[in-house]
Amino acid sequence: MTPRVLVYVQHLLGIGHLKRASLIVRRMAASGLDVSVALGGRNVPGIDFTGCARIFLPPAHAADDTFATLIDEDGRPIDDAWRERRATRLLSEFAAFDPNVVMIELFPFGRRMFAFELLPLLAAARARPQPPVIVCSLRDILVHRPDATKNRKAVSLARSWFDRILVHGDARLVPIEASFPEMADIAERLTYTGYVVEPPPEPAERGASPIGAGEVIVSVGGGAVGLPLLRAALAAKPLTRLAERTWRLITGPNLADAAYDQLAWSPPPGVIVERWRPDLPAMLQSCAVSISQAGYNTVMDVLQAGARAVFVPFAAGNETEQTLRAQILDARGWAVSVDPAGLTAEILAAAVDKALTLKPPCVEIDRGGITNTARIIGALARRARAGQGGS
């Protein structure tokens, strides 16, 4: 029988978690695993789960960038009845699929608001006659929480329920303890997979001019919180050494329609506004400068392309992940980091001009996260199916 893997993914505002998960599970399926993906967020066009069964849980997303309130598909705050329906659905799907591995993205180091369904899932998994291996899937940097008590509780939950913790990064660039020091207490369960990055796109045919060549590419990931950066870029354009170049704004699918319409309606000369570019990684290879936030997927695309870059991290509320990533790259001379709290057109223009003086980064880090994760999960699934546990 084919080894079975259940993957749980819940995105709330951005699309980085979903994109990273899609790359991993497609490779799992292509390697011969039977993969079901439990999706708890809104549908995002362009994110591909080819080869995997999809379980659409009642969707929830964050009402705003504070993440304080979760709302359902109708825009209403979720309640206990909603939670019970969703938890029941997840348990039912788990029982029917009977996986050899359960991989949960981020929890218990994030997504604590979904403990109402994840703790029952973990208990049900442990109660099986032949329990599945339970794996936590983490990005390279976690949001720093100053409450040490909550951090220790997360570590305790991980020790109690999880057999492996896969960190999709490279400790040579940033160890997970840099953002979550308490992770050192369970270091024996950590495995670094390398960064999850799509293979580099094929170069343009000889003599062909690549789309985006010589342009300034401004991208904001999913776009839900990208409007301030997009507006700042428009204002910065005439102040830079690249004022005469084409500036291409890629707003992301989650930018509000009204904001997109405002940007796209009669943009200034030399400005192109687009919702989405599936070929963005290829465009970055030949751009003059990339301006973006500092999310995991965007940064990896920029580094793989060797693009000169300006990063303006998303840092609302208690979000620290992107700031730390951008600061690390700036300190190594691989990019220019701009503090979003003081973002102005003049500061962004100066950062663009500074980026032009950088050597294109040649970054030696492990980018094998897609293949490595599929290989690790496959080995764990086969061992679990043979009754050998998760060691």
Coordinates of C-alpha atoms in Angstrom, one line a residue:
M1 CA 0.0 0.0 0.0
T2 CA 1.2 3.5 -0.8
P3 CA 2.4 5.5 2.2
R4 CA -0.1 8.2 3.2
V5 CA 0.6 11.7 4.4
L6 CA -1.8 14.2 5.7
V7 CA -0.6 17.8 5.6
Y8 CA -2.4 20.6 7.5
V9 CA -1.9 24.2 6.3
Q10 CA -3.7 27.3 7.6
H11 CA -2.9 30.7 6.0
L12 CA -4.4 33.8 7.6
L13 CA -3.3 36.9 5.7
G14 CA -0.3 36.4 3.4
I15 CA 0.2 33.5 1.0
G16 CA 3.7 32.5 1.9
H17 CA 2.8 29.5 4.0
L18 CA 0.4 28.2 1.3
K19 CA 3.0 28.6 -1.5
R20 CA 5.7 26.8 0.5
A21 CA 3.4 24.0 1.4
S22 CA 2.3 23.6 -2.2
L23 CA 5.9 23.2 -3.5
I24 CA 6.6 20.5 -0.8
V25 CA 3.4 18.4 -1.2
R26 CA 3.6 18.4 -5.0
R27 CA 7.1 16.9 -4.7
M28 CA 5.8 14.4 -2.1
A29 CA 3.1 13.3 -4.5
A30 CA 5.5 13.1 -7.4
S31 CA 7.8 10.9 -5.3
G32 CA 5.0 8.3 -4.9
L33 CA 3.3 9.3 -1.7
D34 CA -0.5 9.5 -1.3
V35 CA -0.9 13.1 0.0
S36 CA -4.0 14.8 1.3
V37 CA -3.8 18.5 2.2
A38 CA -6.2 20.0 4.7
L39 CA -6.6 23.6 3.7
G40 CA -8.0 26.1 6.3
G41 CA -7.8 29.4 4.5
R42 CA -9.3 31.1 1.5
N43 CA -8.7 29.8 -1.9
V44 CA -5.7 31.6 -3.7
P45 CA -5.7 31.4 -7.5
G46 CA -2.4 30.3 -8.9
I47 CA -1.3 28.1 -6.0
D48 CA -1.1 24.5 -7.4
F49 CA -1.6 21.2 -5.5
T50 CA -1.3 18.9 -8.5
G51 CA -1.3 15.3 -7.5
C52 CA -2.7 15.8 -4.0
A53 CA -6.2 15.4 -2.7
R54 CA -7.5 18.6 -1.1
I55 CA -9.6 18.8 2.0
F56 CA -11.3 22.2 2.1
L57 CA -12.1 23.0 5.7
P58 CA -14.5 25.9 6.4
P59 CA -12.1 28.8 5.6
A60 CA -11.0 31.4 8.2
H61 CA -8.7 34.4 7.8
A62 CA -7.5 37.3 9.9
A63 CA -9.7 40.3 9.9
D64 CA -6.6 42.6 9.7
D65 CA -2.9 42.7 10.3
T66 CA -3.2 42.5 14.1
F67 CA -4.4 38.8 13.7
A68 CA -6.6 39.4 16.8
T69 CA -9.8 38.4 15.2
L70 CA -10.6 35.5 12.9
I71 CA -13.5 35.7 10.5
D72 CA -15.3 33.1 8.4
E73 CA -16.1 33.1 4.7
D74 CA -19.0 35.4 5.3
G75 CA -16.9 38.0 7.2
R76 CA -18.3 37.1 10.6
P77 CA -16.1 36.4 13.7
I78 CA -15.8 32.7 14.2
D79 CA -17.7 31.2 17.2
D80 CA -17.8 28.0 19.2
A81 CA -20.3 26.4 16.8
W82 CA -18.0 27.1 13.9
R83 CA -15.0 25.7 15.7
E84 CA -16.9 22.5 16.6
R85 CA -18.0 22.0 13.0
R86 CA -14.4 22.5 11.7
A87 CA -12.8 20.3 14.3
T88 CA -15.3 17.5 13.6
R89 CA -14.6 17.7 9.9
L90 CA -10.9 17.5 10.4
L91 CA -11.1 14.5 12.7
S92 CA -13.5 12.8 10.3
E93 CA -11.1 13.3 7.4
F94 CA -8.2 12.1 9.5
A95 CA -10.0 8.9 10.4
A96 CA -11.0 8.2 6.8
F97 CA -7.5 8.7 5.4
D98 CA -5.6 7.0 8.2
P99 CA -2.2 8.6 7.4
N100 CA 1.2 7.2 8.2
V101 CA 2.5 10.8 8.7
V102 CA 0.7 13.9 9.9
M103 CA 2.6 17.1 9.0
I104 CA 1.3 20.3 10.6
E105 CA 2.5 23.6 9.5
L106 CA 3.7 26.1 12.2
F107 CA 1.8 24.8 15.2
P108 CA 2.6 24.8 18.2
F109 CA 5.0 27.7 17.5
G110 CA 2.2 29.6 15.8
R111 CA -1.4 29.2 14.9
R112 CA -2.3 28.8 18.5
M113 CA -5.8 30.0 17.8
F114 CA -6.4 26.7 16.1
A115 CA -5.5 24.6 19.1
F116 CA -9.3 23.8 19.3
E117 CA -8.9 21.4 16.3
L118 CA -5.2 20.6 16.4
L119 CA -5.0 19.2 19.9
P120 CA -7.9 16.8 19.3
L121 CA -6.2 15.8 16.0
L122 CA -3.0 15.1 17.8
A123 CA -4.8 13.1 20.5
A124 CA -6.6 11.1 17.9
A125 CA -3.4 10.4 16.1
R126 CA -1.7 9.1 19.2
A127 CA -4.7 6.9 20.0
R128 CA -4.4 4.9 16.8
P129 CA -3.4 1.3 17.1
Q130 CA -0.5 2.1 14.8
P131 CA 0.1 5.9 15.3
P132 CA 1.3 8.1 12.5
V133 CA 4.6 10.0 12.8
I134 CA 3.8 13.6 13.7
V135 CA 5.9 16.3 12.1
C136 CA 6.0 20.1 12.6
S137 CA 6.9 22.1 9.5
L138 CA 8.5 25.5 10.2
R139 CA 10.0 28.3 8.1
D140 CA 13.5 29.6 9.0
I141 CA 12.5 32.4 11.3
L142 CA 9.6 32.5 13.8
V143 CA 7.9 35.6 15.1
H144 CA 9.6 36.5 18.4
R145 CA 7.2 36.4 21.3
P146 CA 8.5 38.2 24.5
D147 CA 6.3 36.0 26.7
A148 CA 8.7 33.3 27.8
T149 CA 5.9 31.3 29.5
K150 CA 4.1 30.9 26.2
N151 CA 7.3 30.0 24.5
R152 CA 8.0 27.3 27.0
K153 CA 4.5 26.0 26.6
A154 CA 5.0 25.7 22.9
V155 CA 8.2 23.7 23.4
S156 CA 6.4 21.5 25.9
L157 CA 3.6 20.8 23.4
A158 CA 6.2 20.0 20.7
R159 CA 8.0 17.6 23.1
S160 CA 4.7 15.9 24.0
W161 CA 3.2 15.5 20.6
F162 CA 5.8 15.8 17.8
D163 CA 8.3 13.3 16.6
R164 CA 10.2 15.6 14.3
I165 CA 10.5 19.3 13.6
L166 CA 11.5 20.2 10.1
V167 CA 13.0 23.7 9.7
H168 CA 12.9 24.8 6.1
G169 CA 16.1 26.8 6.3
D170 CA 19.9 26.6 6.6
A171 CA 21.5 27.2 10.0
R172 CA 24.5 28.7 8.3
L173 CA 22.3 31.7 7.3
V174 CA 20.1 31.8 10.4
P175 CA 19.5 29.1 13.0
I176 CA 16.0 28.8 14.3
E177 CA 17.2 29.7 17.8
A178 CA 18.0 33.2 16.6
S179 CA 14.3 33.9 16.6
F180 CA 13.1 31.3 19.1
P181 CA 15.9 30.6 21.7
E182 CA 13.8 28.0 23.6
M183 CA 14.1 25.7 20.6
A184 CA 17.5 24.7 21.9
D185 CA 15.6 22.6 24.5
I186 CA 14.4 20.2 21.8
A187 CA 17.4 20.4 19.5
E188 CA 17.5 16.6 19.1
R189 CA 14.2 16.7 17.2
L190 CA 15.2 19.5 14.7
T191 CA 16.1 18.7 11.1
Y192 CA 17.1 21.5 8.7
T193 CA 15.8 20.7 5.2
G194 CA 17.3 23.6 3.4
Y195 CA 15.2 26.4 1.9
V196 CA 12.1 25.6 -0.1
V197 CA 12.8 27.2 -3.5
E198 CA 11.5 26.4 -6.9
P199 CA 14.2 25.3 -9.4
P200 CA 15.6 28.4 -11.3
P201 CA 13.6 29.2 -14.4
E202 CA 15.1 28.5 -17.8
P203 CA 17.1 31.5 -19.2
A204 CA 15.6 33.4 -22.1
E205 CA 16.4 32.1 -25.6
R206 CA 19.5 33.7 -27.1
G207 CA 18.7 37.0 -28.7
A208 CA 15.4 37.3 -26.8
S209 CA 14.8 40.1 -24.4
P210 CA 13.5 38.8 -21.1
I211 CA 10.3 40.3 -19.7
G212 CA 11.3 42.8 -17.0
A213 CA 14.9 43.2 -18.2
G214 CA 16.3 46.4 -16.8
E215 CA 13.1 47.2 -14.9
V216 CA 12.5 48.0 -11.2
I217 CA 10.2 45.2 -10.0
V218 CA 8.1 46.1 -7.0
S219 CA 6.3 43.1 -5.5
V220 CA 4.4 42.7 -2.3
G221 CA 3.7 38.9 -2.1
G222 CA 0.0 38.3 -1.6
G223 CA -0.6 42.0 -1.3
A224 CA -2.9 42.1 1.7
V225 CA -0.6 44.5 3.5
G226 CA 1.4 45.8 0.6
L227 CA -0.3 49.1 -0.3
P228 CA 2.0 51.4 1.7
L229 CA 5.1 50.0 -0.1
L230 CA 3.4 50.3 -3.5
R231 CA 2.5 53.9 -2.9
A232 CA 6.0 54.7 -1.6
A233 CA 7.5 53.1 -4.7
L234 CA 5.4 55.3 -7.0
A235 CA 6.5 58.4 -5.1
A236 CA 10.2 57.3 -5.0
K237 CA 10.5 56.6 -8.8
P238 CA 11.3 60.2 -9.9
L239 CA 13.8 60.6 -7.1
T240 CA 16.1 57.7 -8.1
R241 CA 18.9 57.1 -10.6
L242 CA 16.4 54.7 -12.3
A243 CA 13.7 57.3 -12.8
E244 CA 13.7 56.7 -16.6
R245 CA 13.4 53.0 -16.3
T246 CA 10.1 51.1 -16.3
W247 CA 8.8 50.3 -12.8
R248 CA 6.5 47.3 -12.7
L249 CA 4.2 47.0 -9.6
I250 CA 2.9 43.5 -8.9
T251 CA 0.2 44.0 -6.3
G252 CA -0.7 40.4 -5.4
P253 CA -4.1 38.8 -5.4
N254 CA -5.1 39.9 -1.9
L255 CA -4.7 43.7 -2.4
A256 CA -8.2 45.2 -2.0
D257 CA -9.9 45.7 -5.3
A258 CA -10.4 49.4 -4.7
A259 CA -6.7 49.9 -4.0
Y260 CA -5.8 48.0 -7.1
D261 CA -8.2 50.0 -9.3
Q262 CA -6.7 53.2 -7.9
L263 CA -3.2 52.1 -8.7
A264 CA -4.0 50.6 -12.1
W265 CA -6.2 53.5 -13.4
S266 CA -3.9 55.7 -15.5
P267 CA -0.6 55.0 -13.8
P268 CA 2.3 57.5 -14.3
P269 CA 4.4 57.2 -17.4
G270 CA 6.9 54.4 -17.2
V271 CA 4.8 52.4 -14.6
I272 CA 3.1 49.1 -15.2
V273 CA 0.6 47.8 -12.6
E274 CA -0.3 44.1 -12.6
R275 CA -2.1 41.8 -10.2
W276 CA 0.1 38.7 -10.5
R277 CA 3.0 37.3 -12.5
P278 CA 3.6 33.6 -12.2
D279 CA 6.9 34.3 -14.0
L280 CA 8.2 36.7 -11.3
P281 CA 11.2 34.5 -10.4
A282 CA 12.3 34.7 -14.1
M283 CA 11.8 38.4 -14.2
L284 CA 14.0 39.0 -11.2
Q285 CA 16.9 37.4 -13.0
S286 CA 17.2 40.4 -15.3
C287 CA 15.7 43.3 -13.3
A288 CA 17.7 46.4 -12.3
V289 CA 16.5 46.3 -8.7
S290 CA 13.8 44.4 -6.8
I291 CA 11.8 46.2 -4.2
S292 CA 9.7 44.0 -1.9
Q293 CA 8.8 43.0 1.5
A294 CA 10.9 40.3 3.2
G295 CA 8.7 37.3 3.2
Y296 CA 10.3 33.8 3.0
N297 CA 9.3 33.0 -0.6
T298 CA 10.1 36.4 -2.0
V299 CA 13.6 36.6 -0.4
M300 CA 14.4 33.1 -1.7
D301 CA 13.3 34.1 -5.2
V302 CA 15.4 37.3 -5.0
L303 CA 18.5 35.5 -3.7
Q304 CA 18.2 32.7 -6.3
A305 CA 17.9 35.3 -9.1
G306 CA 21.0 37.1 -7.8
A307 CA 19.0 40.4 -8.0
R308 CA 20.0 43.6 -6.3
A309 CA 17.3 44.2 -3.8
V310 CA 15.7 46.5 -1.3
F311 CA 13.6 44.9 1.4
V312 CA 11.0 46.8 3.4
P313 CA 9.8 44.2 5.9
F314 CA 6.2 43.8 7.1
A315 CA 6.4 44.7 10.8
A316 CA 2.9 45.6 12.0
G317 CA 1.9 44.6 15.5
N318 CA 4.3 42.0 16.9
E319 CA 5.6 40.8 13.6
T320 CA 9.4 40.4 13.7
E321 CA 10.1 37.6 11.2
Q322 CA 10.6 39.7 8.1
T323 CA 12.6 42.4 10.0
L324 CA 15.1 39.9 11.2
R325 CA 15.5 38.3 7.8
A326 CA 16.0 41.7 6.1
Q327 CA 18.5 42.8 8.7
I328 CA 20.6 39.6 8.3
L329 CA 20.8 40.1 4.5
D330 CA 21.6 43.8 4.9
A331 CA 24.4 43.0 7.4
R332 CA 26.0 40.6 4.9
G333 CA 25.9 43.1 2.1
W334 CA 23.4 41.1 0.1
A335 CA 20.6 43.6 0.1
V336 CA 19.4 47.0 1.5
S337 CA 17.0 46.9 4.4
V338 CA 14.6 49.8 5.1
D339 CA 12.7 50.3 8.4
P340 CA 9.0 50.4 7.4
A341 CA 8.2 52.6 10.4
G342 CA 10.1 55.5 8.8
L343 CA 9.3 54.7 5.1
T344 CA 9.2 57.8 2.9
A345 CA 9.7 58.3 -0.8
E346 CA 13.1 59.9 -0.1
I347 CA 14.3 57.0 2.1
L348 CA 13.2 54.4 -0.4
A349 CA 14.8 56.3 -3.3
A350 CA 18.1 56.4 -1.4
A351 CA 17.8 52.7 -0.7
V352 CA 17.3 52.0 -4.4
D353 CA 20.4 54.0 -5.3
K354 CA 22.4 52.2 -2.6
A355 CA 21.2 48.8 -4.0
L356 CA 22.7 49.7 -7.3
T357 CA 26.2 49.9 -5.7
L358 CA 25.9 46.3 -4.4
K359 CA 27.5 43.4 -6.1
P360 CA 24.8 40.9 -7.2
P361 CA 24.6 38.4 -4.3
C362 CA 26.1 34.9 -4.8
V363 CA 24.6 33.2 -1.8
E364 CA 25.8 29.7 -0.7
I365 CA 23.0 28.3 1.2
D366 CA 21.1 25.0 1.0
R367 CA 18.2 25.4 -1.4
G368 CA 17.2 21.7 -1.5
G369 CA 14.2 22.0 0.8
I370 CA 11.6 20.7 -1.6
T371 CA 13.5 17.5 -2.4
N372 CA 14.9 17.0 1.1
T373 CA 11.5 17.4 2.8
A374 CA 9.9 14.9 0.4
R375 CA 12.7 12.4 1.0
I376 CA 12.5 12.8 4.8
I377 CA 8.7 12.5 4.9
G378 CA 8.8 9.5 2.6
A379 CA 11.2 7.7 4.8
L380 CA 9.2 8.4 7.9
A381 CA 6.0 7.3 6.2
R382 CA 7.5 4.0 5.1
R383 CA 8.9 3.3 8.6
A384 CA 5.5 4.2 10.2
R385 CA 3.7 1.9 7.8
A386 CA 6.0 -0.9 8.7
G387 CA 5.3 -0.2 12.4
Q388 CA 8.8 1.1 13.2
G389 CA 7.7 4.5 14.5
G390 CA 9.2 7.9 13.8
S391 CA 12.8 7.5 14.9

